[in-house]
Short mmCIF file of C-alpha atoms in Angstrom, two decimals:
data_model
loop_
_atom_site.label_atom_id
_atom_site.label_comp_id
_atom_site.label_asym_id
_atom_site.label_seq_id
_atom_site.Cartn_x
_atom_site.Cartn_y
_atom_site.Cartn_z
CA MET A 248 -122.46 141.33 105.42
CA LEU A 249 -120.53 138.54 104.52
CA LEU A 250 -117.05 138.41 105.85
CA ILE A 251 -113.93 136.92 103.81
CA ASP A 252 -110.64 135.42 105.43
CA CYS A 253 -107.93 137.05 103.38
CA PRO A 254 -104.75 134.77 104.04
CA TYR A 255 -102.69 137.95 104.14
CA CYS A 256 -104.83 140.97 105.52
CA GLY A 257 -107.06 138.40 107.53
CA GLN A 258 -111.03 138.98 107.46
CA ARG A 259 -112.73 141.78 105.47
CA ASP A 260 -115.94 143.06 103.96
CA GLN A 261 -116.94 141.41 101.02
CA THR A 262 -117.06 144.23 98.76
CA GLU A 263 -113.16 144.40 98.79
CA PHE A 264 -113.09 140.96 96.99
CA GLY A 265 -113.72 140.07 93.29
CA TYR A 266 -114.42 136.74 92.27
CA ALA A 267 -111.66 135.09 90.18
CA GLY A 268 -113.11 131.97 88.83
CA GLU A 269 -113.15 128.22 89.56
CA ALA A 270 -109.76 126.69 90.94
CA GLY A 271 -108.01 124.04 89.58
CA ILE A 272 -108.09 124.54 86.02
CA VAL A 273 -105.07 123.05 84.67
CA ARG A 274 -103.77 124.57 81.44
CA PRO A 275 -103.36 121.98 78.63
CA ALA A 276 -100.04 120.60 78.08
CA GLN A 277 -99.84 120.52 74.42
CA PRO A 278 -102.17 123.27 73.24
CA ASP A 279 -102.05 123.09 69.85
CA ALA A 280 -103.00 119.40 70.01
CA LEU A 281 -106.44 120.84 70.61
CA SER A 282 -109.48 120.27 68.40
CA ASP A 283 -111.95 123.47 68.81
CA GLU A 284 -113.96 121.42 70.52
CA GLU A 285 -111.52 121.08 73.51
CA TRP A 286 -110.56 124.43 73.47
CA VAL A 287 -114.08 125.68 74.25
CA ASP A 288 -114.50 123.05 76.70
CA TYR A 289 -110.96 124.39 78.41
CA LEU A 290 -111.99 128.05 78.05
CA PHE A 291 -115.57 128.20 78.33
CA TYR A 292 -117.22 125.52 80.48
CA ARG A 293 -117.02 125.13 84.34
CA THR A 294 -118.49 123.32 87.17
CA ASN A 295 -121.54 124.58 88.42
CA PRO A 296 -121.87 122.66 91.80
CA LYS A 297 -124.54 122.87 94.64
CA GLY A 298 -122.46 122.93 97.52
CA PRO A 299 -118.90 123.06 98.35
CA HIS A 300 -116.85 124.43 95.73
CA ASP A 301 -113.21 125.26 95.08
CA GLU A 302 -113.12 128.95 93.92
CA LEU A 303 -110.15 131.64 93.32
CA TRP A 304 -110.52 135.45 94.50
CA VAL A 305 -108.53 138.53 94.84
CA HIS A 306 -108.43 141.29 97.34
CA ALA A 307 -109.19 143.95 94.79
CA ALA A 308 -109.45 147.06 97.54
CA GLY A 309 -106.59 145.50 99.39
CA CYS A 310 -103.29 143.60 99.07
CA ARG A 311 -104.42 142.81 95.65
CA GLN A 312 -103.21 139.64 96.09
CA TYR A 313 -104.63 136.26 94.61
CA PHE A 314 -105.82 133.18 97.07
CA LYS A 315 -107.89 129.94 96.70
CA ALA A 316 -110.94 129.46 98.86
CA ARG A 317 -113.54 126.70 99.46
CA ARG A 318 -117.40 128.00 99.65
CA ASP A 319 -120.51 126.39 99.86
CA THR A 320 -122.42 127.61 96.83
CA VAL A 321 -125.61 127.29 98.62
CA THR A 322 -125.11 128.94 102.13
CA TYR A 323 -122.21 131.22 100.47
CA GLN A 324 -120.38 130.54 103.77
CA PHE A 325 -116.70 130.36 103.33
CA ALA A 326 -114.99 126.82 104.67
CA GLY A 327 -111.44 128.36 104.63
CA THR A 328 -108.68 130.20 102.52
CA CYS A 329 -105.13 129.85 101.66
CA LYS A 330 -102.63 131.07 99.86
CA MET A 331 -102.25 130.28 95.87
CA HIS A 332 -99.23 127.69 96.92
CA GLU A 333 -100.91 126.11 99.66
CA SER A 334 -103.83 123.14 99.23
CA LEU A 335 -106.98 123.91 100.20
CA ASP A 336 -107.48 119.88 101.37
CA SER A 337 -106.43 121.15 104.97
CA VAL A 338 -108.87 123.57 104.75
#
């Protein structure tokens, strides 16, 4: 069983959470100026690192809050979590 530390509720079982994507994706400042290829890159292409990775998660069966997490994609271990307005740099 994997435990995830919700920054709002504390440690809970992994079954209460949902993966919500890669953290740090920035919406284009001028979306109308993007080519089709640039839109494809923004919408569909994500990094797939081996090792530490910043992610978004949601506590779907709990407080329903989104939060950031740093997780190792090899070991599945979470290095830390923080609220959306906080930085993962302190984790």
